[in-house]
PDB file of C-alpha atoms in Angstrom:
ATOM      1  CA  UNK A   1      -2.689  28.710 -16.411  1.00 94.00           C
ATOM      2  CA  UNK A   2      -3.829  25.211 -17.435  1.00 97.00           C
ATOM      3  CA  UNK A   3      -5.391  22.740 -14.671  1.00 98.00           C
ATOM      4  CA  UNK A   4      -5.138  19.565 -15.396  1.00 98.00           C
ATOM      5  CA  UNK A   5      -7.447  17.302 -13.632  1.00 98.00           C
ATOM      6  CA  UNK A   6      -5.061  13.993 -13.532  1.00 98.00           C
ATOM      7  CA  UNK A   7      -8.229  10.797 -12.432  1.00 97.00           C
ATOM      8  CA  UNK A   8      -8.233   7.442 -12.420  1.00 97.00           C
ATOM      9  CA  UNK A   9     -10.562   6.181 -14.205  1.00 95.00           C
ATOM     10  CA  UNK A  10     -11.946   5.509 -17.517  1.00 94.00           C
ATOM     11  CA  UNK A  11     -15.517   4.990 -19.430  1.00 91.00           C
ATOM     12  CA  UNK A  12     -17.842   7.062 -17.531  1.00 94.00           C
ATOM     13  CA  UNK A  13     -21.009   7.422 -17.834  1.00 95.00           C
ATOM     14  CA  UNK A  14     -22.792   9.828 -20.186  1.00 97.00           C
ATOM     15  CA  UNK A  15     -23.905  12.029 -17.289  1.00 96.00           C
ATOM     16  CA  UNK A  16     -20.627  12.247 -15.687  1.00 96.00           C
ATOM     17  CA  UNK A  17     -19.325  13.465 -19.074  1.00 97.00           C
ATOM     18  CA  UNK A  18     -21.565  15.952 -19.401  1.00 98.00           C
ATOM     19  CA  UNK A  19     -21.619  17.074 -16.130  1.00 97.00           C
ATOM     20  CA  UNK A  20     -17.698  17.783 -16.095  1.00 98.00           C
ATOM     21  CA  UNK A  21     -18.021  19.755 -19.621  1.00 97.00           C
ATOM     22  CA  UNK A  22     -20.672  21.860 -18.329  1.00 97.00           C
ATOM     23  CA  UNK A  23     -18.587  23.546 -15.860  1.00 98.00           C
ATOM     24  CA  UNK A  24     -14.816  22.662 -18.284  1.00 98.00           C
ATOM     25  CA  UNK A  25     -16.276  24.492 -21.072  1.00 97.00           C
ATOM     26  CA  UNK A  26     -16.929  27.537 -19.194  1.00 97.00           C
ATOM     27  CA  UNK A  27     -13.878  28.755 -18.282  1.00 97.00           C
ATOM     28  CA  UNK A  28     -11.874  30.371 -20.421  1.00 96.00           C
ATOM     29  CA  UNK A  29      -8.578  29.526 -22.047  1.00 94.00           C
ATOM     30  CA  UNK A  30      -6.048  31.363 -19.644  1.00 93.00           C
ATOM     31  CA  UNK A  31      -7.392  29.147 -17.179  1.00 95.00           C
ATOM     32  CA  UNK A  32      -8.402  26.091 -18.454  1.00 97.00           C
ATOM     33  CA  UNK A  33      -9.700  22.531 -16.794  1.00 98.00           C
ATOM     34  CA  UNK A  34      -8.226  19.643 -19.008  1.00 98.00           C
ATOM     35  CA  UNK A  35      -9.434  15.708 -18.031  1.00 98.00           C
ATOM     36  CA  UNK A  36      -6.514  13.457 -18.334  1.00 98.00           C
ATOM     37  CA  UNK A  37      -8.297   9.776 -17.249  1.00 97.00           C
ATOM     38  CA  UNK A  38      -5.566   7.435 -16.148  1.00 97.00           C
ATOM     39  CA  UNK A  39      -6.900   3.544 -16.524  1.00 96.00           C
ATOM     40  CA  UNK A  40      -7.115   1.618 -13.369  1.00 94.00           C
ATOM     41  CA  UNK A  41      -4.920  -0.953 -12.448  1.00 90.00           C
ATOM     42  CA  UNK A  42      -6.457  -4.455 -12.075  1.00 88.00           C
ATOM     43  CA  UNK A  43      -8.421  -4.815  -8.874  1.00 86.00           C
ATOM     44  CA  UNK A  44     -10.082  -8.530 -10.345  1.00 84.00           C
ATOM     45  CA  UNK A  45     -10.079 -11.576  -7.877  1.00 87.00           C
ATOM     46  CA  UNK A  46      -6.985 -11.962  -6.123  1.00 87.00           C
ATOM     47  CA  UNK A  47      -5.279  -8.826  -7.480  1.00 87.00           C
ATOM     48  CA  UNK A  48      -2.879  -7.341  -6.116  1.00 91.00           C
ATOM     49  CA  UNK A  49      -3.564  -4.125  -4.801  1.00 92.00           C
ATOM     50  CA  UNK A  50      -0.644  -2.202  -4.025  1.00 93.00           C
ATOM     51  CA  UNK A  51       1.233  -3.197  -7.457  1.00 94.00           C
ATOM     52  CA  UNK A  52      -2.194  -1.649  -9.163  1.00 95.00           C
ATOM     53  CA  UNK A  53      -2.366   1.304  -7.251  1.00 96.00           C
ATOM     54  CA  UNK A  54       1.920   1.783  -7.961  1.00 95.00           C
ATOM     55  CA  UNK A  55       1.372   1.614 -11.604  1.00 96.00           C
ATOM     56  CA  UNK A  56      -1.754   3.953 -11.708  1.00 97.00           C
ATOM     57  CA  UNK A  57       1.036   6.347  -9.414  1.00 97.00           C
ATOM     58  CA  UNK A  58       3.733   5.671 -12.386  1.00 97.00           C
ATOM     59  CA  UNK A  59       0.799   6.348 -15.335  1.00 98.00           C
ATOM     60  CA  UNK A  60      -0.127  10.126 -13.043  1.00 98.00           C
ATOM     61  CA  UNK A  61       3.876  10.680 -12.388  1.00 98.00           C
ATOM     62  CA  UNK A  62       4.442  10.403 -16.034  1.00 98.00           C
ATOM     63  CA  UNK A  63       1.403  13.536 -16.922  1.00 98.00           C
ATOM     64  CA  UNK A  64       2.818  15.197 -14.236  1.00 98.00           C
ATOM     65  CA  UNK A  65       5.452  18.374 -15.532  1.00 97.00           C
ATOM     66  CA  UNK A  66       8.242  19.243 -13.180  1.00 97.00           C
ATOM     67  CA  UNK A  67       7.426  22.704 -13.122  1.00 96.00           C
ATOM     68  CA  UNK A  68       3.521  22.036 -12.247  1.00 98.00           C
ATOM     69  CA  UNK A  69       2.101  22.393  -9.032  1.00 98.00           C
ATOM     70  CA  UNK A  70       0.662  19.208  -7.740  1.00 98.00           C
ATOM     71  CA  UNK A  71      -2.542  19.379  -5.512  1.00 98.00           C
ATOM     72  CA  UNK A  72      -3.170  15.621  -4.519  1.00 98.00           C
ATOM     73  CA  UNK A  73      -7.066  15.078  -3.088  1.00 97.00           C
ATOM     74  CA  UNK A  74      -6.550  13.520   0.353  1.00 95.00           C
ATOM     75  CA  UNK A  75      -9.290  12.664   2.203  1.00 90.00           C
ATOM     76  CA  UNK A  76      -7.035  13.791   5.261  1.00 91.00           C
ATOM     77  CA  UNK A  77      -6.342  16.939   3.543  1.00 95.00           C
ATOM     78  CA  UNK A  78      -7.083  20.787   3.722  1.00 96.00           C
ATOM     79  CA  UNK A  79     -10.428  21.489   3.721  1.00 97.00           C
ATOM     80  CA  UNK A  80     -10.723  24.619   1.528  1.00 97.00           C
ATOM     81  CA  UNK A  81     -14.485  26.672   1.624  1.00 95.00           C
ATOM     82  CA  UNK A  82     -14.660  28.344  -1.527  1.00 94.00           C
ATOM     83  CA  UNK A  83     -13.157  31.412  -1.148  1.00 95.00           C
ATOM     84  CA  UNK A  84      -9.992  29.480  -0.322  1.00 97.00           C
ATOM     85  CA  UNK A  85     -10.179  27.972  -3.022  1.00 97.00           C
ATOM     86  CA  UNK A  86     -10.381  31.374  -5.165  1.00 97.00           C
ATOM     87  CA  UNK A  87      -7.151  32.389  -3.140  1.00 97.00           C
ATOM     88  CA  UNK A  88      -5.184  29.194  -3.779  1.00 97.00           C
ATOM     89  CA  UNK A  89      -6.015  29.790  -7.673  1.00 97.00           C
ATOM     90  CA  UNK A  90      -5.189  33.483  -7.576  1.00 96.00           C
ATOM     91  CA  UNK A  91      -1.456  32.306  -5.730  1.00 96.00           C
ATOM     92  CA  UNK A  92      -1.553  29.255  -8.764  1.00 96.00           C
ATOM     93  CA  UNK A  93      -1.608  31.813 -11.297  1.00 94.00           C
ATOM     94  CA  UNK A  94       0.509  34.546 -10.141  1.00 94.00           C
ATOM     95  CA  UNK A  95       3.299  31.924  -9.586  1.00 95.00           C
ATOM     96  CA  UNK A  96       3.008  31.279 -13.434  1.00 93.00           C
ATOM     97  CA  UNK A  97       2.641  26.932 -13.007  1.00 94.00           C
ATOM     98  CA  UNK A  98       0.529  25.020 -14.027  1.00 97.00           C
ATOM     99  CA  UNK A  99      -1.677  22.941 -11.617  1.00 98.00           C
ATOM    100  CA  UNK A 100      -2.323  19.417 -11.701  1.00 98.00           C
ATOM    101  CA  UNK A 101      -4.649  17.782  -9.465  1.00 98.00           C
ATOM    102  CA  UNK A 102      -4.746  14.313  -8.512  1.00 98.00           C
ATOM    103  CA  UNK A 103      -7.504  11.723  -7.812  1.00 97.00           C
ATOM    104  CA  UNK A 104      -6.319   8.535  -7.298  1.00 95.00           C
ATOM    105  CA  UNK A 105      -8.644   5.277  -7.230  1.00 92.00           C
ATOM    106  CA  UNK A 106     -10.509   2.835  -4.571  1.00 88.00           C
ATOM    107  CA  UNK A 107      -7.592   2.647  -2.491  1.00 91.00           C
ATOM    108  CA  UNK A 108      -6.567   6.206  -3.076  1.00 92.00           C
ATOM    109  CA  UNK A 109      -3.097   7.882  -4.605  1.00 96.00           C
ATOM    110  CA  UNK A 110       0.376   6.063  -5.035  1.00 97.00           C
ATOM    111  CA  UNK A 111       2.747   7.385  -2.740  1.00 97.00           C
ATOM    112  CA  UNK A 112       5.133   9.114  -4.952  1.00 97.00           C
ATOM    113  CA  UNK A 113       2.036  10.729  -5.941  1.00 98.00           C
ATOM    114  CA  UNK A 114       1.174  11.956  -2.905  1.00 97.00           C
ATOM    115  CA  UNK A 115       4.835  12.979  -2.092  1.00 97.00           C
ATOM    116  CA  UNK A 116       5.240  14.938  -5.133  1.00 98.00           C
ATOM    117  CA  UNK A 117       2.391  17.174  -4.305  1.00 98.00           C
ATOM    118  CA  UNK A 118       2.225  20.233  -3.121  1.00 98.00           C
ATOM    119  CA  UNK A 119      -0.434  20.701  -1.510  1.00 97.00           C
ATOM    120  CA  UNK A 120      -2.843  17.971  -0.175  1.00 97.00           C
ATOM    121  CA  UNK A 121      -6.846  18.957  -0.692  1.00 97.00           C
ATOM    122  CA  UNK A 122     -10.024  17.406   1.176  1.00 96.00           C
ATOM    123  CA  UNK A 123     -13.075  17.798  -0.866  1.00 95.00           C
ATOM    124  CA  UNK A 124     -14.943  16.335   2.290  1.00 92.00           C
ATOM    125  CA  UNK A 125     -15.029  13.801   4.977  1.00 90.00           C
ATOM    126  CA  UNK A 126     -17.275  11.866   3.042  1.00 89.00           C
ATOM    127  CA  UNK A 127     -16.623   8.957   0.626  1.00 86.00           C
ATOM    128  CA  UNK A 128     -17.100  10.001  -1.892  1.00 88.00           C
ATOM    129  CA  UNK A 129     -17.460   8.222  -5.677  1.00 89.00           C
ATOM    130  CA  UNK A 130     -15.078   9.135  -7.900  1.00 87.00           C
ATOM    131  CA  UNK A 131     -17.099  10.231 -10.915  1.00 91.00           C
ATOM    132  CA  UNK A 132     -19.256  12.454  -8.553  1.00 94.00           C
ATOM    133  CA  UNK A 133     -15.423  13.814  -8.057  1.00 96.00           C
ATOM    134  CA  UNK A 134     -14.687  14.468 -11.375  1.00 96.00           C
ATOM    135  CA  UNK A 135     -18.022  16.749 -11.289  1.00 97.00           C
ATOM    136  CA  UNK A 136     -17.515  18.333  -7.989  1.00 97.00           C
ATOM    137  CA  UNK A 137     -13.616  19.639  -9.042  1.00 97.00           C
ATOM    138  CA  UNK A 138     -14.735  21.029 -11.922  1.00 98.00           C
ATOM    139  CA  UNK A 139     -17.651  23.105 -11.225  1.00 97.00           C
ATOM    140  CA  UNK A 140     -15.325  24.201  -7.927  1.00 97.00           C
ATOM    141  CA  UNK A 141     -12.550  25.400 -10.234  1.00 97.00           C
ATOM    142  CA  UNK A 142     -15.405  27.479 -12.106  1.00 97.00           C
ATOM    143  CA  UNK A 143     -16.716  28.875  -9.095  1.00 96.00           C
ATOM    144  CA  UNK A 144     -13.544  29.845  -7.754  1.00 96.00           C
ATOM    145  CA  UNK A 145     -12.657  31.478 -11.476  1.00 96.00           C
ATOM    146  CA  UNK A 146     -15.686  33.123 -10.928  1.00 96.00           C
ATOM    147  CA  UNK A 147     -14.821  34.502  -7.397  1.00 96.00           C
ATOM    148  CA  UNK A 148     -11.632  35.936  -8.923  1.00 96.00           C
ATOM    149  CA  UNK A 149     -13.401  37.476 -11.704  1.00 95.00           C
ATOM    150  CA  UNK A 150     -16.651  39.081  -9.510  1.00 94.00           C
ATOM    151  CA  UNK A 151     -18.255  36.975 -11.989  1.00 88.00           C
ATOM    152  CA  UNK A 152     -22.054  36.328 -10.522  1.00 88.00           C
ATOM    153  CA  UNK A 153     -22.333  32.735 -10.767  1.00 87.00           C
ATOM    154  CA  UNK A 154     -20.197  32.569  -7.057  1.00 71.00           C
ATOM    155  CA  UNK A 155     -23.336  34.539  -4.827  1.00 71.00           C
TER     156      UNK A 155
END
């Protein structure tokens, strides 16, 4: 199974690069994280807003496989602890897809993105910023691979 981690958002920082591969780089190739950074739309003085946020929805639409399983992260979705987390992997891979997850910008996903998924995802009730994000999914996918495996990072 291959995650793909579908962001908006490009040029990072160093830190936010390396923090991401720290945790990417772990797991192994049967269940792989892969970054696929979508560029934002224009949000300059007087931009329009919705037209940027539809055509960073057409960029993710077009990474998007019609066989994957699409998790958009929704501020208003499912809270998952952990070990929910490990379970919704261990159904991911036993049904054989792929999973991509979304993270859309500012103003949040497009909504074809959000009605293509799945599954909708809170990482919190917070705001939080989206490179933290980027950091935060991937050493989650880890420590759920880890749960599945009885691997001791997950304690």
């Amino acid at each position: 199974m291959k995650v793909k981690l579908i962001a908006v958002g490009t040029k990072m920082p160093r830190w936010v690069e390396q923090g991401y591969q720290e945790y990417a780089k772990r797991l192994p190739r049967e269940f792989s994280l892969e970054l696929i950074e979508i560029p934002p739309g224009n949000r300059g003085k007087n931009a329009d807003i919705e037209r940027a946020i539809r055509k960073e929805g057409e960029l993710m639409m077009a990474k998007i496989q019609p066989s994957d399983h699409v998790v958009a992260l929704e501020v208003l979705g499912n809270p998952w602890s952990t070990e929910q987390l490990a379970e919704q992997a261990e159904r991911w891979q036993m049904s054989g897809q792929d999973v991509a997850l979304l993270v859309g910008g500012p103003e949040g996903l497009a909504h074809e993105c959000k009605q293509r998924a799945n599954q909708q995802w809170s990482l919190s009730p917070l705001t939080l910023p989206h490179p933290m994000v980027r950091i935060l999914l991937s050493e989650q996918i880890y420590r759920a691979w880890s749960v599945i495996q009885g691997h001791p990072y997950h304690r």
